Short mmCIF file of C-alpha atoms in Angstrom, two decimals:
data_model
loop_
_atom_site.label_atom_id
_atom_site.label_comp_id
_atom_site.label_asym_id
_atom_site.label_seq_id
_atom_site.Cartn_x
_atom_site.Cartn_y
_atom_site.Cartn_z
CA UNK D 1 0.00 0.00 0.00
CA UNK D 2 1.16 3.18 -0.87
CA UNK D 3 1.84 6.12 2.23
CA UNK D 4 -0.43 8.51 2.49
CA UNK D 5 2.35 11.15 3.58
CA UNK D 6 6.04 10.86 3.73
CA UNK D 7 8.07 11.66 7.08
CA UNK D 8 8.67 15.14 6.46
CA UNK D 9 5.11 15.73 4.99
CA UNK D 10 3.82 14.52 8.37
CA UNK D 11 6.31 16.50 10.33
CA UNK D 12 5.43 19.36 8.73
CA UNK D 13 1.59 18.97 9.43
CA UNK D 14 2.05 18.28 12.63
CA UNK D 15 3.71 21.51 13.37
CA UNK D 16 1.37 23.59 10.80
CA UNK D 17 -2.02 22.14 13.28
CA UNK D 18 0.45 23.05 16.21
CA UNK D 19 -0.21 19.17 17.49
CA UNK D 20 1.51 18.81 20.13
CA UNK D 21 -0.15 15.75 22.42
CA UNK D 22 -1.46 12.76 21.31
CA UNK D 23 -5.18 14.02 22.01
CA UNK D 24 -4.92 16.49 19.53
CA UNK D 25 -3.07 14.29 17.39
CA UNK D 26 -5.91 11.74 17.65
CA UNK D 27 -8.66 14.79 16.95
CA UNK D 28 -6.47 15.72 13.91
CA UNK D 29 -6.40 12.28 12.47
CA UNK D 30 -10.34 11.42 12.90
CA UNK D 31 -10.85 14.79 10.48
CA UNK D 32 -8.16 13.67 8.13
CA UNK D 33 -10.42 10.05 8.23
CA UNK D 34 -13.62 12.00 7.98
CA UNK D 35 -11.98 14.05 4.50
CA UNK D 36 -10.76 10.75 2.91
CA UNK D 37 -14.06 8.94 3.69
CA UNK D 38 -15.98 11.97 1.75
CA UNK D 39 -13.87 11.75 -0.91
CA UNK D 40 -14.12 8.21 -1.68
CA UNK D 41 -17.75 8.52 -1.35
CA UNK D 42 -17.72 11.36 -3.76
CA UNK D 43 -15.58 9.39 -6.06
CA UNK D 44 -17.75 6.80 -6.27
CA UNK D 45 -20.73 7.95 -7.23
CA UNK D 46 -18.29 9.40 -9.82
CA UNK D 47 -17.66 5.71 -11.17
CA UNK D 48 -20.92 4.41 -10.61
CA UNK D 49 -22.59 7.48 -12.85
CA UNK D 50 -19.35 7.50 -15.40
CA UNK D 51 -18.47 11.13 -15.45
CA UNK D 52 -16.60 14.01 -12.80
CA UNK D 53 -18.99 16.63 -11.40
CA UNK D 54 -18.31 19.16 -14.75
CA UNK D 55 -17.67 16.95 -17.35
CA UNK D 56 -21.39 16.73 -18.72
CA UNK D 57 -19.58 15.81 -22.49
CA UNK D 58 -18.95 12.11 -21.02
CA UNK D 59 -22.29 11.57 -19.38
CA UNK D 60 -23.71 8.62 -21.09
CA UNK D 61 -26.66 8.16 -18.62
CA UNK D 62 -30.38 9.96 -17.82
CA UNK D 63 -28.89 9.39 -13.82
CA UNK D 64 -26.94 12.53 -12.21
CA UNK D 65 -25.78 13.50 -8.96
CA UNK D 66 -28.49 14.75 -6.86
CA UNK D 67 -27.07 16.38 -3.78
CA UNK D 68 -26.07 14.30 -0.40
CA UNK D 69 -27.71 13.36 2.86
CA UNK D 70 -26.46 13.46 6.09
CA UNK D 71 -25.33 10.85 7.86
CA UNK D 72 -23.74 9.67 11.16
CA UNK D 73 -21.25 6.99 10.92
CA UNK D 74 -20.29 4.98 14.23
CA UNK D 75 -15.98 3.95 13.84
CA UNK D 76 -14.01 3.18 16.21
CA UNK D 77 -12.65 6.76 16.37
CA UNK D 78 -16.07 8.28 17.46
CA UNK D 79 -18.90 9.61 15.44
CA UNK D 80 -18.40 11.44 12.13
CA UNK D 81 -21.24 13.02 9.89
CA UNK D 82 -20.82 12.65 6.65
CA UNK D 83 -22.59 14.01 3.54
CA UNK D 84 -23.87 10.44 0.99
CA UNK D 85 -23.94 11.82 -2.36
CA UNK D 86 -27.49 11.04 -3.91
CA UNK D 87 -28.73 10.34 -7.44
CA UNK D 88 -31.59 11.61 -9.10
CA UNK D 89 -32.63 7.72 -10.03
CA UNK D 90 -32.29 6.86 -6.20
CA UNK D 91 -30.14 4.01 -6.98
CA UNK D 92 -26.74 4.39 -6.01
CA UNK D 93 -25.62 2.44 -2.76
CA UNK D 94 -22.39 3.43 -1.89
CA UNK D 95 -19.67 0.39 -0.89
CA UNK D 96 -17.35 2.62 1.35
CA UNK D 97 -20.29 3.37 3.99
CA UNK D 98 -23.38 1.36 3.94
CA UNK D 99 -26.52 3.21 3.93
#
């Protein structure tokens, strides 16, 4: 699997978030979780409707994007709302997070 960050990139966030215990470490990392869990949901309503958010040339289907629900997701990190993106056809079922 490929790193997220290398050593110096993490150094260097950790002093631009002035983190300096390992609670605010921890509180930094459950956002950074939260971010990467919105963007894979975001990218894949992106596969499962075959074009990016602008790129109307490419769309091959009547289905579109349709704004996003709320949702609270239980981890073992705490709570986290996240926005599900929606489709117009109601038939997307994101993998990441189960709805």
């Amino acid at each position: 699997m490929a790193k997220l960050f290398t050593r110096e990139q993490a150094r260097e966030w950790l002093r631009e978030n002035n983190l300096k215990d390992g609670k605010s470490i921890e509180n930094a990392f459950i956002a950074e979780i939260k971010g990467v869990l919105q963007e894979a949901l975001e990218e894949e309503i992106t596969n499962e409707l075959g074009y990016s958010r602008y790129d109307w040339k490419n769309k091959n289907t009547d289905n579109s994007k349709n704004g996003h629900s709320k949702k609270t997701v239980k981890s073992q990190f705490g709570n986290m709302e996240l926005n599900i993106p929606r489709d117009t056809n109601g038939v997307f079922e994101p993998i990441i997070v189960k709805t």
